[in-house]
XYZ file of C-alpha atoms in Angstrom:
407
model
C 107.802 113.737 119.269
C 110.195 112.992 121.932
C 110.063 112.820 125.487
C 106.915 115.425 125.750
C 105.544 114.820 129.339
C 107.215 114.445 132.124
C 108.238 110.687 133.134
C 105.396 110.500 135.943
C 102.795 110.328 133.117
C 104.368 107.835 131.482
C 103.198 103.849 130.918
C 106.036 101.490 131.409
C 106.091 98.660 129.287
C 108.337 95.490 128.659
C 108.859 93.892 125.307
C 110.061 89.801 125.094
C 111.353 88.391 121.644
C 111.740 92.223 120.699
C 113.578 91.396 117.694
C 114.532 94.778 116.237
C 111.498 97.339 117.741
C 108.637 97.346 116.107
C 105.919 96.666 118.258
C 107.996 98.807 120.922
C 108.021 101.521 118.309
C 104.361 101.308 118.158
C 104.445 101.914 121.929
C 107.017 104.961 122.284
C 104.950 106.823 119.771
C 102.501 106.818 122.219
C 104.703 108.026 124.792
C 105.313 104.573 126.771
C 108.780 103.989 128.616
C 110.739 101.031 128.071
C 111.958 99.364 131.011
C 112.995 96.077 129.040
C 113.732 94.678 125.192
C 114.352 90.683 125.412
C 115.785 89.414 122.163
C 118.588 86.485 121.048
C 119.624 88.345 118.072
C 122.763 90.320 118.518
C 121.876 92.220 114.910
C 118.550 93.152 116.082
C 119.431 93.696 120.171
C 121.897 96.646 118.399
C 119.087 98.079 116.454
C 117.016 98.326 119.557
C 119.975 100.629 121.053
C 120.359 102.223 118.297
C 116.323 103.205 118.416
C 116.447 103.690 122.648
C 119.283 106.504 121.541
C 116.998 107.974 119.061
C 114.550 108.339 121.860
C 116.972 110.361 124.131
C 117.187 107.712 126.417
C 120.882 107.889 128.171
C 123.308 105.287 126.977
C 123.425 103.341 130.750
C 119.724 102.926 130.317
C 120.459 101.608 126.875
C 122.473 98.657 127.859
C 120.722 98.129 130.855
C 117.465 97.471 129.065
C 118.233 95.604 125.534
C 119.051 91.921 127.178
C 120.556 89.936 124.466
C 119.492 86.608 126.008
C 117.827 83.173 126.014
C 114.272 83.213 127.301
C 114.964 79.896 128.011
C 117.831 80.492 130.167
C 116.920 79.124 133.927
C 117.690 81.977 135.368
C 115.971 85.022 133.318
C 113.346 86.209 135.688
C 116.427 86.708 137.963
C 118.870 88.327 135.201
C 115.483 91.097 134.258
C 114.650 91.026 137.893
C 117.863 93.157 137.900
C 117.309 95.131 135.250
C 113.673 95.721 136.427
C 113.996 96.290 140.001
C 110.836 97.257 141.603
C 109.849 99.255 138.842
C 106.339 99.038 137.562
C 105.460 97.702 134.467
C 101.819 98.342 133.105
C 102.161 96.103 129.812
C 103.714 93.418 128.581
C 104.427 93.428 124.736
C 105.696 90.584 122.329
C 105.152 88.296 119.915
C 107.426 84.413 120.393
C 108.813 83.347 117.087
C 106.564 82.152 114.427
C 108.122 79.946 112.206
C 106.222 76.742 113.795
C 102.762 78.256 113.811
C 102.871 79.208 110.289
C 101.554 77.269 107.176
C 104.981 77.660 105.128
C 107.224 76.228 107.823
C 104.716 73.273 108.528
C 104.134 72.509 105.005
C 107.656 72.123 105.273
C 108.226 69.785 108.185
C 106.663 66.260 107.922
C 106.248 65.826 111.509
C 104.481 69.272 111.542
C 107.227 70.437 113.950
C 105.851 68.556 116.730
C 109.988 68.481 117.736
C 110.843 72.278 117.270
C 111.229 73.772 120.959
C 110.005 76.699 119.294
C 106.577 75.975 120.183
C 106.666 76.435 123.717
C 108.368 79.319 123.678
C 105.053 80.694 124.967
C 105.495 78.768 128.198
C 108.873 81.101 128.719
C 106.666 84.313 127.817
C 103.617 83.122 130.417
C 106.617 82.717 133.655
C 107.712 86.037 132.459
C 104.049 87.201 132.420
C 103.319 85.684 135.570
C 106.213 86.949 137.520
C 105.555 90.714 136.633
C 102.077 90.805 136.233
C 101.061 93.567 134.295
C 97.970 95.568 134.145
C 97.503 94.447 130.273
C 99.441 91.872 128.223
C 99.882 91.682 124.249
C 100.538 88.263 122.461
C 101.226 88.503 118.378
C 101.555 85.866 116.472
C 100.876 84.701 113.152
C 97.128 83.706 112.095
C 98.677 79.881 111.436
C 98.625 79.571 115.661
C 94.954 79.075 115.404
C 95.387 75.707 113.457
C 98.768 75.009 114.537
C 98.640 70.992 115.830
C 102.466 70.250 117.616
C 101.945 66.910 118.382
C 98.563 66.208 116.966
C 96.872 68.818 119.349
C 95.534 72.386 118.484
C 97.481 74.564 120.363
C 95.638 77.390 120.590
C 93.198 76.293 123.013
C 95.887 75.518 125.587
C 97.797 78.902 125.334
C 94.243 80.333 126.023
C 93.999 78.120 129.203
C 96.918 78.673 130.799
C 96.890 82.374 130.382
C 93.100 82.409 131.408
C 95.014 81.038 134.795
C 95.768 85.017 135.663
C 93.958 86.663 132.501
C 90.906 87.786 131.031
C 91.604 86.674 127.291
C 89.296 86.820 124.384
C 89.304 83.169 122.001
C 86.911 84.530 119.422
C 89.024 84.056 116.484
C 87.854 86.987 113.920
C 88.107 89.555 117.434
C 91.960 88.243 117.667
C 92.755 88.448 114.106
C 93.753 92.072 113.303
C 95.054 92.874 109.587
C 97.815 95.679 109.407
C 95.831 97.368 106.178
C 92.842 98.590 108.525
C 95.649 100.872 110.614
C 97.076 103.040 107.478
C 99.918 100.539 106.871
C 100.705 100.154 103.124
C 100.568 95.994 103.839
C 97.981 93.315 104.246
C 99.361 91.580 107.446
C 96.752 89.364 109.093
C 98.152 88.730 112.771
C 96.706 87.223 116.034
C 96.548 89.838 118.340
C 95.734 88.478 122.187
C 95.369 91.140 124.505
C 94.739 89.755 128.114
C 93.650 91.933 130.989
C 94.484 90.993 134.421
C 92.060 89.077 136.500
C 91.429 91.330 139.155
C 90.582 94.303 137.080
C 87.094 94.660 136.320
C 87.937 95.513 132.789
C 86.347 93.322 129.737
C 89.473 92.966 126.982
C 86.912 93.491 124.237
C 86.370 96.950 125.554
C 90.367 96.999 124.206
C 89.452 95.816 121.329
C 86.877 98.160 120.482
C 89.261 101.314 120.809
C 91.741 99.758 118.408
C 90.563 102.367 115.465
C 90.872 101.413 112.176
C 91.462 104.188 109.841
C 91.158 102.498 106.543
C 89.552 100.009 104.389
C 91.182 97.327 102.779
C 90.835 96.119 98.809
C 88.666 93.130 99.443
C 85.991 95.341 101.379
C 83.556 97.891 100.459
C 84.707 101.661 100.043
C 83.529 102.840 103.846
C 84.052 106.116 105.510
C 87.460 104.852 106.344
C 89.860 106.153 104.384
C 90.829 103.827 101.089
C 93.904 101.089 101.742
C 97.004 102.596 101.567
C 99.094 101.209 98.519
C 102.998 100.018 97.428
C 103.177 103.232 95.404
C 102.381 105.710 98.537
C 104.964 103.444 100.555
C 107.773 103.369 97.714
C 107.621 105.627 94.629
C 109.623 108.926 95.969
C 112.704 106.300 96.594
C 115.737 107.200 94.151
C 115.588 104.456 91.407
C 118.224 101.699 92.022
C 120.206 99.486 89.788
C 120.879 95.860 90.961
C 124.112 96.609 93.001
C 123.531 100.477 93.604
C 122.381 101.860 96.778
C 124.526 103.128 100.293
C 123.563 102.690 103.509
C 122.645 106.048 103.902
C 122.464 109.043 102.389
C 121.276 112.687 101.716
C 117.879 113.094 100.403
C 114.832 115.411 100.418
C 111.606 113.731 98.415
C 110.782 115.114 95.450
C 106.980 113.355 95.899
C 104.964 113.558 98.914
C 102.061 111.934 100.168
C 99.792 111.344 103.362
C 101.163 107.294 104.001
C 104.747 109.645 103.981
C 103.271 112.360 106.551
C 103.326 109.341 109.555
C 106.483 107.961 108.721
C 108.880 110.869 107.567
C 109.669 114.612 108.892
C 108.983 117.052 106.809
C 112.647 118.909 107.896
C 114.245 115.231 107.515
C 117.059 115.065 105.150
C 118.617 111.874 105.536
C 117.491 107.878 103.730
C 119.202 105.002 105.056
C 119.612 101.331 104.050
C 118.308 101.926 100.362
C 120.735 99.540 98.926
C 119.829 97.179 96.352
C 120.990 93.375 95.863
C 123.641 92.343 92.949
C 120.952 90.132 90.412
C 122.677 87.998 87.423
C 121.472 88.444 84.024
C 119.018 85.918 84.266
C 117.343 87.181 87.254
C 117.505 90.907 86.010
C 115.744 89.664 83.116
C 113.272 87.845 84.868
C 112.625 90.670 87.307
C 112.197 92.842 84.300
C 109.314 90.925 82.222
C 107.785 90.085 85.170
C 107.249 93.737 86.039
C 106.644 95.186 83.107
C 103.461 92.477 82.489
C 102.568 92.001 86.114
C 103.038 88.102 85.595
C 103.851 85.348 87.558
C 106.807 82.904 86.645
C 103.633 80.083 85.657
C 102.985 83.046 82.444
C 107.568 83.723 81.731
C 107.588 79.858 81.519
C 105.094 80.062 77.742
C 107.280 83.076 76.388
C 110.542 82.579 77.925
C 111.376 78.744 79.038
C 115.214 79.072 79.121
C 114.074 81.786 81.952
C 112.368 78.930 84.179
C 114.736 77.210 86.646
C 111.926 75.675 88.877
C 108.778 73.871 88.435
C 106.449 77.240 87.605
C 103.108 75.226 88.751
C 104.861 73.738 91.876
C 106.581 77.323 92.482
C 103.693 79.814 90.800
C 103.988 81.718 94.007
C 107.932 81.896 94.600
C 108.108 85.161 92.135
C 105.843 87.938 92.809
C 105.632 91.352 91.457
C 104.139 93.636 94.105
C 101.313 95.548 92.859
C 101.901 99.249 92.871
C 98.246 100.115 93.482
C 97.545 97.776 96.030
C 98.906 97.388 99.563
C 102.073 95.318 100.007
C 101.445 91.566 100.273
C 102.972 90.316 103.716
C 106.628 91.017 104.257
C 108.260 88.295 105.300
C 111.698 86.826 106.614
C 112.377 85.003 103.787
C 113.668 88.107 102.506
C 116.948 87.456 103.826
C 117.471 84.460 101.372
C 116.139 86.325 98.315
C 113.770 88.867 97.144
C 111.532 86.708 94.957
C 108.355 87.404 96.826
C 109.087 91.375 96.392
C 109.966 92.397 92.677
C 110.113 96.023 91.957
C 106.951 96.935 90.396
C 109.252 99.421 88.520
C 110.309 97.198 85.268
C 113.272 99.326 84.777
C 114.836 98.630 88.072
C 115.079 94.989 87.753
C 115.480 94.181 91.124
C 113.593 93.213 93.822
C 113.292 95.404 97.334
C 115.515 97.509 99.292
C 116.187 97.128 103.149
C 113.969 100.644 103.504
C 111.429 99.484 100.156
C 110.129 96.511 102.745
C 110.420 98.483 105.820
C 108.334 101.144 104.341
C 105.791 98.780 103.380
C 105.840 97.593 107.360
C 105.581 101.169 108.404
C 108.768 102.189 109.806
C 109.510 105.711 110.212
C 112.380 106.963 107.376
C 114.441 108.037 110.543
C 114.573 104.105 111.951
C 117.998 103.107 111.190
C 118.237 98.576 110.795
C 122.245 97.707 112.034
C 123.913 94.919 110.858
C 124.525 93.225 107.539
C 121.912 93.620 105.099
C 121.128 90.200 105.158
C 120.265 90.739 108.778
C 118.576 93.638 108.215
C 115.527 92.343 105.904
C 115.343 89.481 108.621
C 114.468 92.089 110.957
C 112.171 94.099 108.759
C 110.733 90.989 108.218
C 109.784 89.580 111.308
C 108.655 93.031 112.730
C 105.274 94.136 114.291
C 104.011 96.996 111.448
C 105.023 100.298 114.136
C 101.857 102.035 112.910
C 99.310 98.419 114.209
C 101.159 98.608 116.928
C 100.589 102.268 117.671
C 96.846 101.825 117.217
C 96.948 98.804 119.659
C 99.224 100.736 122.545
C 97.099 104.070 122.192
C 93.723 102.202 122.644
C 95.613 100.642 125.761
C 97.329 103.890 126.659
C 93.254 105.191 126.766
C 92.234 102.347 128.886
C 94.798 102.744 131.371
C 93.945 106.484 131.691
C 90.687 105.337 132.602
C 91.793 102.666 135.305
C 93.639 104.880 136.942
């Protein structure tokens, strides 16, 4: 997979609010050269490297292009100017942070974040946009953008203004609203996906659009000729069981199961598993976990059988435990994760725990041999807040077609 063609035939592309590679990831397994990661995380910014080594690129090229940095700092078109040079970048990936578009963090916030700086972190993208000015751009965001109101106005319809100043962009909300499920990934994921085309090519951005091939149905929808959604058990169930507690960051291992969700993200000849490690639970929470499983309930059902189990209000927290299904696809991994594992119980009642590190990131998509740096803690934030690697593939080779065309 690596480095096949020569670098001539190669798409460069930069990525801004990276976090740990997986819309990039998306884009070098379609052959695309990174010229630039932009992240604030110094967890994440070393998972980057750690992936640009995996690629073969050489270590000054590393450093050069992970920029642990501010967006916001005055000076960052001149600090990637640097880094850049007069190089020519063809895309521009990347997704700013999410936490104010979405309908948890403004449930959460009584001035519906109308304060959080976080919102205009799309201004920072759009000079960074504007300054390089890229055949093809790629905004993601979470599908809570479309409704988001900082300071009593939607803001959706502005982003779309001010990048229709140099873009073609598509508004039509069910064209922009891509779910992860349709691309093979084991995970219902419902993103906004703006892809703008520059103004002076004669290109329409739903022709884009159009190329992005889905490959599979998801639960809700009729059985198609697309193949049927992938599920929890394709993305999990050849992982060595785990005790709460048990687990090393990596280790030696061959599957004993195979499947075709394990054909994209593993080599066959592959012998290693990292960051399977599983969290220390207390009694209570083991038990928990473990009826929970084993009857596919929610903590609103534990609360008529077992009441010394509930510590929260079940109707005000029905949601805050949640089993994932083994025969469906993974419900939305999130960042939460960090903080606890509630949302992703081990369908496996004997395991009484919730995820792994690699459990979630397998759900997302990430290839077995994508190593997450830092403490663990860190590491589910990252798997969290990532891009699924296999959408992101099916976005950057439907671009990658495109461009072939153009040129």
């Amino acid at each position: 997979r690596q480095r096949q063609m020569c670098i001539r035939d190669r798409y460069n592309f930069i990525d801004l609010f990276a976090g740990c590679g997986g819309f990039s990831e998306g884009f070098y397994m379609e052959n695309y050269r990174s010229l630039l990661h932009l992240e604030i995380d110094k967890n994440a910014c070393e998972t980057l490297k750690e992936r640009m080594r995996y690629y073969q690129y050489e270590e000054n090229e590393v450093e050069k292009a992970v920029l642990c940095e501010d967006i916001t700092n005055e000076n960052i078109l001149e600090i990637t100017k640097e880094i850049i040079g007069d190089q020519r970048v063809d895309v521009l990936v990347g997704g700013p942070p999410c936490q104010t578009f979405s309908s948890v963090g403004r449930a959460q916030d009584p001035d519906s974040m109308r304060n959080d700086p976080r919102n205009y972190l799309f201004e920072n993208y759009l000079d960074i946009l504007n300054f390089y000015r890229p055949k093809i751009f790629v905004f993601e965001n979470v599908t809570g953008l479309l409704t988001a109101k900082p300071g009593g106005e939607l803001i959706f319809p502005q982003i779309l203004e001010r990048m229709r100043e140099t873009y073609n962009v598509i508004g039509d909300e069910d064209t922009v609203t891509l779910n992860s499920v349709h691309y093979g990934v084991a995970q219902i994921r419902k993103r906004v996906i703006l892809i703008g085309v520059r103004n002076d090519i004669e290109l329409d951005p739903q022709e884009i659009y159009d190329r992005i091939e889905k490959t599979h149905y998801a639960p809700d929808e009729e059985p198609s000729t697309l193949n049927r959604y992938r599920t929890v058990r394709d993305a999990i169930e050849d992982l060595p069981s785990l005790l709460p507690g048990e687990g090393k960051e990596e280790i030696d291992f061959k599957p004993t199961k195979w499947n075709e969700y394990l054909d994209e993200l593993r080599d066959k000849e592959f012998d290693k598993l990292y960051n399977h490690v599983a969290r220390k639970h207390n009694e209570k929470d083991r038990e928990r976990y473990r009826i929970l499983s084993e009857n596919n309930w929610q903590l609103k059902h534990l609360s008529d059988v077992r009441p010394d189990l509930i510590h929260h209000d079940p109707k005000h927290f029905g949601n805050r435990y949640t089993v994932q299904d083994y025969d469906k696809p993974g419900k939305t991994v999130v960042a939460h994760l960090y903080k606890d594992g509630n949302l992703f119980i081990h369908p496996d009642p004997s395991q009484e725990r919730t995820f792994t590190v690699r459990e979630a990131a397998r759900v997302q998509s990430f290839p077995d041999d994508f190593k997450f740096v830092g403490a663990r803690t860190h590491q589910f934030k990252q798997v969290g807040n990532a891009v699924p690697p296999l959408m992101a593939k099916a976005i950057a080779k439907a671009i990658r077609e495109i461009l072939d065309e153009l040129e």
